[in-house]
Structure formats: C-alpha cells, structure tokens
Amino acid sequence: MEYQHILVAVDLTEECDPVIKRAKAIALANGAKVSLVHIVEPMAMAFGGDVPMDLSQLQQQQFDQAKERMERLYNKYPDINRGDSHLVYGQPRQEIHQLAKDQQCDLIVVGSHGRHGLALLLGSTANDVLHGAPCDVLAVRLQKKES
C-alpha cells in the first residue's frame, strides 16, 4: 500500500527529530505529503477542569511558545509545508483522529519510548491514538538518552 498523506504528531522537543525523519523517508519512498501536528492541551484538563483561577494568559503563553517551536521545526525542515501543518488546542487523541480524517491522511506517525508497551511521546493519553485511528499508525521507537 502506498501512502499519500502522512500526519506526524510532534511534541516539539528534539526527540521528535527521528519521528519526522522516519515520516519523511516513508513520504519520499511513496511520493506522499507530510503534515505536522502539535496539540496544546487546555491547562484546565490538567487540573480536572475545576480551576479556581483564570488560566487564559498562561494558556496563551503556552500556545505562543508552541508556535515558536513549530517555527524552528519549519526552519529545520524547509520541505515541510507550513500550510499543511497544524497547531491546535484540544485533547490529543480526538484532535489527531479528527485531523487525520479531515485531511484524508493514510498514516499517522508518533514517537514511542517503549517503556510501558507504547508510552507515546504525547503523554499517557496519546496511547489512545492507536485505538480508533482512521488510518495506519506507526510508532517510531526512540532511543533512551544515556545519562
């Protein structure tokens, strides 16, 4: 099966480099398009939704930092089209699945440390990306850094 459109879920750390490189290699072999996605989770989700203060300013700072990091990725990988990439608020699994459907992606690529089965880069909820995904999912195993 040839892939046409590959969606790469990135966490915006240097650890996402091998994930992007693997996706680009698959894209090159298939003549496919590559899109990046990073999900900024609402801060209220981390507090169980019941927050006694306004987090909107902190949330905006988090989003702005993510935008800057995405910009660095575009500079590092100039062949990835900015227009095909996405920075969105939401729950990772839902947003990645919806984007893959909307963009007619046929492969989602994520990073995995492989610590507990598939402890994916995007956090514990990212394991859900595998379940109910609208297309194939590739988990790229990341090497543990030696300390």
XYZ file of C-alpha atoms in Angstrom:
147
model
C 0.000 0.000 0.000
C 1.314 3.408 -0.935
C 0.796 6.309 1.447
C -0.417 9.633 0.071
C -0.575 11.859 3.165
C 1.358 11.314 6.398
C 0.405 13.119 9.613
C 3.282 13.420 12.095
C 2.343 14.104 15.728
C 5.184 16.090 17.307
C 5.880 17.094 20.895
C 8.173 19.974 19.811
C 11.245 18.644 21.632
C 14.435 17.416 19.961
C 13.090 13.912 20.443
C 10.666 14.489 17.588
C 13.533 14.626 15.036
C 13.752 10.840 14.495
C 9.955 10.729 14.153
C 9.959 13.430 11.473
C 12.923 11.823 9.698
C 11.172 8.444 9.579
C 7.983 10.033 8.244
C 9.972 11.935 5.600
C 11.708 8.720 4.482
C 8.349 6.975 4.100
C 6.974 10.018 2.272
C 9.936 10.067 -0.107
C 9.528 6.365 -0.898
C 5.793 6.834 -1.553
C 5.665 10.324 -3.054
C 3.485 11.330 -0.091
C 2.820 14.680 1.537
C 3.893 15.243 5.179
C 1.913 17.322 7.675
C 2.905 18.100 11.252
C 0.518 18.429 14.164
C 1.105 19.558 17.720
C -1.713 19.587 20.241
C -1.709 22.126 23.064
C -3.832 20.635 25.816
C -6.063 23.032 27.728
C -4.479 23.680 31.133
C -7.826 23.166 32.822
C -7.644 19.493 31.756
C -4.535 19.067 33.906
C -6.487 20.312 36.909
C -9.537 18.168 36.266
C -11.435 21.090 34.769
C -12.083 22.761 38.136
C -9.648 25.669 38.294
C -10.105 28.482 40.823
C -8.212 30.998 38.650
C -8.097 32.358 35.126
C -5.508 30.420 33.125
C -6.117 32.185 29.807
C -2.902 34.237 29.933
C -0.786 31.183 30.820
C -2.574 29.188 28.127
C -1.796 31.889 25.552
C 1.885 31.871 26.592
C 1.944 28.089 26.187
C 0.402 28.420 22.718
C 2.871 31.186 21.734
C 5.829 29.037 22.858
C 4.476 26.118 20.824
C 4.194 28.440 17.799
C 7.855 29.457 18.195
C 8.940 25.820 18.438
C 6.898 24.933 15.336
C 8.656 27.805 13.542
C 12.024 26.231 14.458
C 10.843 22.921 13.001
C 9.823 24.636 9.751
C 13.296 26.201 9.565
C 14.937 22.849 10.257
C 12.714 21.003 7.740
C 12.003 23.568 4.987
C 10.468 20.921 2.717
C 7.520 20.507 5.124
C 4.746 22.851 4.029
C 3.570 25.153 6.815
C 0.116 25.253 5.265
C -0.222 21.505 5.769
C 0.762 21.664 9.435
C -1.393 22.305 12.447
C -1.111 23.730 15.960
C -4.383 23.258 17.811
C -5.917 23.249 21.279
C -7.611 20.116 22.476
C -7.339 16.530 23.581
C -4.563 14.802 21.570
C -6.402 11.639 20.564
C -9.533 13.429 19.406
C -7.677 16.182 17.571
C -5.246 13.821 15.829
C -8.029 11.453 14.757
C -10.204 14.312 13.507
C -7.345 15.946 11.634
C -6.363 12.632 10.033
C -9.965 12.217 8.837
C -10.363 15.828 7.672
C -7.037 15.832 5.815
C -7.542 12.310 4.421
C -4.286 11.069 5.935
C -3.489 7.413 5.492
C -0.679 7.199 8.068
C -0.162 8.795 11.488
C 3.424 8.731 12.807
C 4.141 9.178 16.524
C 7.156 8.636 18.774
C 7.392 5.909 21.389
C 9.779 5.411 24.260
C 8.523 1.853 24.566
C 8.637 1.974 28.362
C 5.209 0.538 29.042
C 4.038 -1.016 25.831
C 3.549 2.125 23.826
C 4.167 5.048 26.151
C 3.902 7.616 23.399
C 5.608 10.978 23.274
C 2.453 12.980 23.569
C 1.799 11.686 27.070
C -0.348 8.938 28.526
C -3.415 9.920 26.503
C -1.504 9.525 23.256
C -1.645 5.752 23.568
C -5.257 6.326 22.562
C -4.054 7.477 19.131
C -3.669 3.810 18.256
C -7.226 2.970 19.228
C -9.889 4.124 16.832
C -7.450 5.787 14.454
C -8.942 6.298 10.985
C -5.756 5.019 9.298
C -2.485 3.182 9.915
C -0.367 4.293 12.883
C 3.412 3.958 13.073
C 5.096 4.285 16.472
C 8.769 5.174 15.992
C 10.834 3.791 18.836
C 13.010 6.460 20.402
C 16.342 5.649 21.977
C 16.627 6.388 25.666
C 19.257 9.058 26.286
C 22.240 7.851 28.305
C 22.878 9.934 31.393
